[in-house]
PDB file of C-alpha atoms in Angstrom:
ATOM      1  CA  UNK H  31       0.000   0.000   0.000  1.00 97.00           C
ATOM      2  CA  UNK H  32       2.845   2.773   0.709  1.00 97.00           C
ATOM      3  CA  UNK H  33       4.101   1.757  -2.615  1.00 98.00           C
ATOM      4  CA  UNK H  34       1.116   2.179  -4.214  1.00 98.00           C
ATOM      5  CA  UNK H  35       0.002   5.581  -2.490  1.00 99.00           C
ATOM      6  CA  UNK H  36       4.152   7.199  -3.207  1.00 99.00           C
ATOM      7  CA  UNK H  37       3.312   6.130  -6.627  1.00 99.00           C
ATOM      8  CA  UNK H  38      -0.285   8.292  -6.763  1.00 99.00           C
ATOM      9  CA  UNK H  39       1.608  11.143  -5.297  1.00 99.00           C
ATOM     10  CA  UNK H  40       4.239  11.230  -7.692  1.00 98.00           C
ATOM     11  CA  UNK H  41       1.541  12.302 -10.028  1.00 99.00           C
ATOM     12  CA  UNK H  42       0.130  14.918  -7.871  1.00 99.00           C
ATOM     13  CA  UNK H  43      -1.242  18.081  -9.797  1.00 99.00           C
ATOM     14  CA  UNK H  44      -0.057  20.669  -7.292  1.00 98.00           C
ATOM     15  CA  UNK H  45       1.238  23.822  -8.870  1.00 98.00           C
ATOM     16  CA  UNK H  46       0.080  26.287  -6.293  1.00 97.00           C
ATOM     17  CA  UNK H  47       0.491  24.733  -3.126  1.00 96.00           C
ATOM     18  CA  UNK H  48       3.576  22.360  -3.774  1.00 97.00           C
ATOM     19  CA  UNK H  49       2.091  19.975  -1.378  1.00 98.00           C
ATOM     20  CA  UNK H  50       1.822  17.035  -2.573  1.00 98.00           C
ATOM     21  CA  UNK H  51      -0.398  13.721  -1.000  1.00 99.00           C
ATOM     22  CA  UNK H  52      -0.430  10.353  -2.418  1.00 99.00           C
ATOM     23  CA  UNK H  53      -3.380   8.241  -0.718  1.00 99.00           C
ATOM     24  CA  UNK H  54      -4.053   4.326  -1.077  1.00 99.00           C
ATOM     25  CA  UNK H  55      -7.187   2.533   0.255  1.00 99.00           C
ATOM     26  CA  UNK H  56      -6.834  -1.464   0.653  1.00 98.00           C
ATOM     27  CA  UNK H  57     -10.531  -3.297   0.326  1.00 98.00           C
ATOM     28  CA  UNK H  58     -11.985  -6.514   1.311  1.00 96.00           C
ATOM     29  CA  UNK H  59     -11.375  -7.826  -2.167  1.00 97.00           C
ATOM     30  CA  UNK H  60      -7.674  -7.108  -1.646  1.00 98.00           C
ATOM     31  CA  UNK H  61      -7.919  -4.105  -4.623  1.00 98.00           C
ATOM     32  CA  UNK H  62      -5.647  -1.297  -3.618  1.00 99.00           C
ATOM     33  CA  UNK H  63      -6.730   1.907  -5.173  1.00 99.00           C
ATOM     34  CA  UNK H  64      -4.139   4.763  -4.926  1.00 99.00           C
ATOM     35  CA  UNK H  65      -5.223   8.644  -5.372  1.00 99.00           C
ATOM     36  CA  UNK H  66      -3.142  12.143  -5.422  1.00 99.00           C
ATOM     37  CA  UNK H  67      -4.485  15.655  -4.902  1.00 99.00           C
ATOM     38  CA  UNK H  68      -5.471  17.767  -7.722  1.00 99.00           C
ATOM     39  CA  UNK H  69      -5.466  21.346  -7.039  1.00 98.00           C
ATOM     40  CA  UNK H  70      -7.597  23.841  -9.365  1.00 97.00           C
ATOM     41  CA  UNK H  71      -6.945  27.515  -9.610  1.00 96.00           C
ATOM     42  CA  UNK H  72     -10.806  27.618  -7.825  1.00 96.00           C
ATOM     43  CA  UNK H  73      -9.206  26.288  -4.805  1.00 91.00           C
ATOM     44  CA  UNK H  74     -12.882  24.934  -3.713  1.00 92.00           C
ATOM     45  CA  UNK H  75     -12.574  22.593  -6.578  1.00 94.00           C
ATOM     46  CA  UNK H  76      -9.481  20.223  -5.795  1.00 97.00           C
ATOM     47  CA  UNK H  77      -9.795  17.328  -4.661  1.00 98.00           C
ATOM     48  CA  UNK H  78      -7.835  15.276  -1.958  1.00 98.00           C
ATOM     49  CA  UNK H  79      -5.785  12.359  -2.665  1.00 99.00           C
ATOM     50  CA  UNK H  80      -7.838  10.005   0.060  1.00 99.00           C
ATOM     51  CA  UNK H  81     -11.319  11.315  -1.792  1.00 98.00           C
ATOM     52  CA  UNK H  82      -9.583  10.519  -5.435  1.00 98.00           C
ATOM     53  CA  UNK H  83      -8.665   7.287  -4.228  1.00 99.00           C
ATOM     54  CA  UNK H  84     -12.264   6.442  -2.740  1.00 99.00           C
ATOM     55  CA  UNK H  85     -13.681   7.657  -5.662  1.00 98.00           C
ATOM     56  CA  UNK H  86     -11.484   5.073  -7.607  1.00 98.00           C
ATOM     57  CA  UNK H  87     -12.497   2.515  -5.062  1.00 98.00           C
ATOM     58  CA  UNK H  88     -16.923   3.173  -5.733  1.00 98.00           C
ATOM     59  CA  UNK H  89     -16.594   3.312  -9.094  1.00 98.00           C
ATOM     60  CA  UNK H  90     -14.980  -0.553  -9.215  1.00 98.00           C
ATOM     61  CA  UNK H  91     -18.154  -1.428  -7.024  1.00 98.00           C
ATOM     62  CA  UNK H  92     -16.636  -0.386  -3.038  1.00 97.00           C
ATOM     63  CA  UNK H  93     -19.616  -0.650  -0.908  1.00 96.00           C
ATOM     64  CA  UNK H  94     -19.808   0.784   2.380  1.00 94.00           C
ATOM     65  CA  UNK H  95     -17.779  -1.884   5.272  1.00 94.00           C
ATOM     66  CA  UNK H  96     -15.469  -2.088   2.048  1.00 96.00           C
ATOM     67  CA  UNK H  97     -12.533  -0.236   3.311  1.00 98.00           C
ATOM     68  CA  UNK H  98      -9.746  -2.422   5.078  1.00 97.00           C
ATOM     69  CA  UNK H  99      -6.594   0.384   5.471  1.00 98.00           C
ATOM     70  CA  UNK H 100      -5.913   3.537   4.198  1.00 99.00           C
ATOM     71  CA  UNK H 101      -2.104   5.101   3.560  1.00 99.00           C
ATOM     72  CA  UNK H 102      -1.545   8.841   3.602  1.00 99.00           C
ATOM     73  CA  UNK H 103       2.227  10.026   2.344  1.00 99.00           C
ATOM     74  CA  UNK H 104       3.208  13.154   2.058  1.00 98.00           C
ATOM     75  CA  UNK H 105       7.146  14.549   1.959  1.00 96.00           C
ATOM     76  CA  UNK H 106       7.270  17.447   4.399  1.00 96.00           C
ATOM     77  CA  UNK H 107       9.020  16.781   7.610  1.00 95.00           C
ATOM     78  CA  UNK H 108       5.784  16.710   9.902  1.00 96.00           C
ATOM     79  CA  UNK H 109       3.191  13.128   9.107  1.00 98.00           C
ATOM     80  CA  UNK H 110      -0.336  14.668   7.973  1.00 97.00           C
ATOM     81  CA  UNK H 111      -3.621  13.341   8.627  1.00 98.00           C
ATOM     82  CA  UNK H 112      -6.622  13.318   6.364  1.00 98.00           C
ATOM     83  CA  UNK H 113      -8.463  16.511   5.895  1.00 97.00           C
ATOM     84  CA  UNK H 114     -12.192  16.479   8.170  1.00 96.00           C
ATOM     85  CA  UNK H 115     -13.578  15.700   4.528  1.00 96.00           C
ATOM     86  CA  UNK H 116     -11.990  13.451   3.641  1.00 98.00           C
ATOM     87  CA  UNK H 117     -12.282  12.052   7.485  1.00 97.00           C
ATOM     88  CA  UNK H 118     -16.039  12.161   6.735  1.00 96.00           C
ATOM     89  CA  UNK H 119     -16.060  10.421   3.459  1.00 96.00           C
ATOM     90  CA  UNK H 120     -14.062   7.771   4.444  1.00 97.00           C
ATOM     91  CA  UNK H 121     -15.981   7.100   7.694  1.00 95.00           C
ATOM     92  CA  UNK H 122     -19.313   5.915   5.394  1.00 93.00           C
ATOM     93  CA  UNK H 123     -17.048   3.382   4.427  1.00 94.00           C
ATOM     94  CA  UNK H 124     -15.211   2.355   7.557  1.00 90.00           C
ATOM     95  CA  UNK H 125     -15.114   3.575  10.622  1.00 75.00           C
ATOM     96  CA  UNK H 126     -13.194   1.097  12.031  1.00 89.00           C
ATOM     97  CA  UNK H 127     -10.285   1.883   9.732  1.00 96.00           C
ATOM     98  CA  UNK H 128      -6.835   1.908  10.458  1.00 98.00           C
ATOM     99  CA  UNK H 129      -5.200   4.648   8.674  1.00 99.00           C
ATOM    100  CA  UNK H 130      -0.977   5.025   8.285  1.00 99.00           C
ATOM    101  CA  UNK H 131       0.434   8.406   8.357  1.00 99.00           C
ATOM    102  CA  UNK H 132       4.162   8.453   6.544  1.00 99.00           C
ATOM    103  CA  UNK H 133       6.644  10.577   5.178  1.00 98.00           C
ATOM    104  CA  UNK H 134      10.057   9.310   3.930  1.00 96.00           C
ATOM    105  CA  UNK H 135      11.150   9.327   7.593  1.00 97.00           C
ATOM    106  CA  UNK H 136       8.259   8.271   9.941  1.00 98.00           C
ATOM    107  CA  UNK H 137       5.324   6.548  10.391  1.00 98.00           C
ATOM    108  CA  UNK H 138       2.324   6.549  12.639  1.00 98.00           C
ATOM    109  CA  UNK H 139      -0.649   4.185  12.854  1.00 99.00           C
ATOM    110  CA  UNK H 140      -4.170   5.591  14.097  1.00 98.00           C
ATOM    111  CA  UNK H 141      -7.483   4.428  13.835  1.00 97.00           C
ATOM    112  CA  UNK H 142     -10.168   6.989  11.538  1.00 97.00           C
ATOM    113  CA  UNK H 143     -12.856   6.911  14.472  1.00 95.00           C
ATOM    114  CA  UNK H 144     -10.017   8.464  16.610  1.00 96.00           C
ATOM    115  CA  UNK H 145      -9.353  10.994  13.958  1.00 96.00           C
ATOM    116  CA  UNK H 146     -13.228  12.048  13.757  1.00 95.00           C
ATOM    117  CA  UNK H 147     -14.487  11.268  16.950  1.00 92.00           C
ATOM    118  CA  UNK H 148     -18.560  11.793  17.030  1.00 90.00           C
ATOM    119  CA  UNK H 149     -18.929  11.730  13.202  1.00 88.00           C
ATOM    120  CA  UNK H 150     -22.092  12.242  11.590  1.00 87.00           C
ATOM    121  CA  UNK H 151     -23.265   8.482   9.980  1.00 84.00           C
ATOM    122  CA  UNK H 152     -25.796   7.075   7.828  1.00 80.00           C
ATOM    123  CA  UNK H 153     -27.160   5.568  11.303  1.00 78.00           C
ATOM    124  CA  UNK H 154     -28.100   8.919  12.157  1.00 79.00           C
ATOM    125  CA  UNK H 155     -31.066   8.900   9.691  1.00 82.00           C
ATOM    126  CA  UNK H 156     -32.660   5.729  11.538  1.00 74.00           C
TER     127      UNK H 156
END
């Protein structure tokens, strides 16, 4: 999976920011489906590397419980968690997930319902 999510971030679209993330989800099938960040002039319209990559994962047929681990790599000196959006989106599809912060000199294991404690869920609506 690291290799997989360096790989997505090598091919980061990041001209204003410089700040480039490489993400990489891991499902129940085994599929690992790597994403990068894609920033837009309209800086409401980029997109994060962990929502490209779970965008990757739906549209091969990810259903929510789907999600086994998520990577996040980025190469400045301090590790970076998700974003609270991307937080949220991944939630639908795991809360339970274990999610690896790295850079090219550390890494840190947490768990996504420790990252977004009291999230909003679909079981909200029942």
């Amino acid at each position: 999976m690291l290799e997989a999510a360096w790989k997505a971030r090598d091919h980061a679209h990041a001209p204003y920011s410089r700040f480039q993330v490489g993400a990489a989800l891991l499902t129940t099938t085994g599929a690992v489906f790597g994403g990068c960040n894609v920033e837009n002039a309209a800086y409401p319209v980029c997109l994060c590397a962990e929502r490209g990559a779970l965008s990757a994962a739906v549209a091969a047929g990810l259903q929510p419980g789907g999600l086994v681990a998520a990577v996040v790599v980025t190469d400045v000196a301090e590790l970076t968690p998700p974003c609270g959006a991307c937080r949220q989106a991944l939630i639908e599809f795991a809360g339970e997930l274990p999610v690896l912060l790295a850079n090219r000199h550390a890494r840190q294991l947490h768990r996504l319902e420790n990252l977004l404690p009291h999230s909003f869920t679909g079981g909200h609506f029942r």
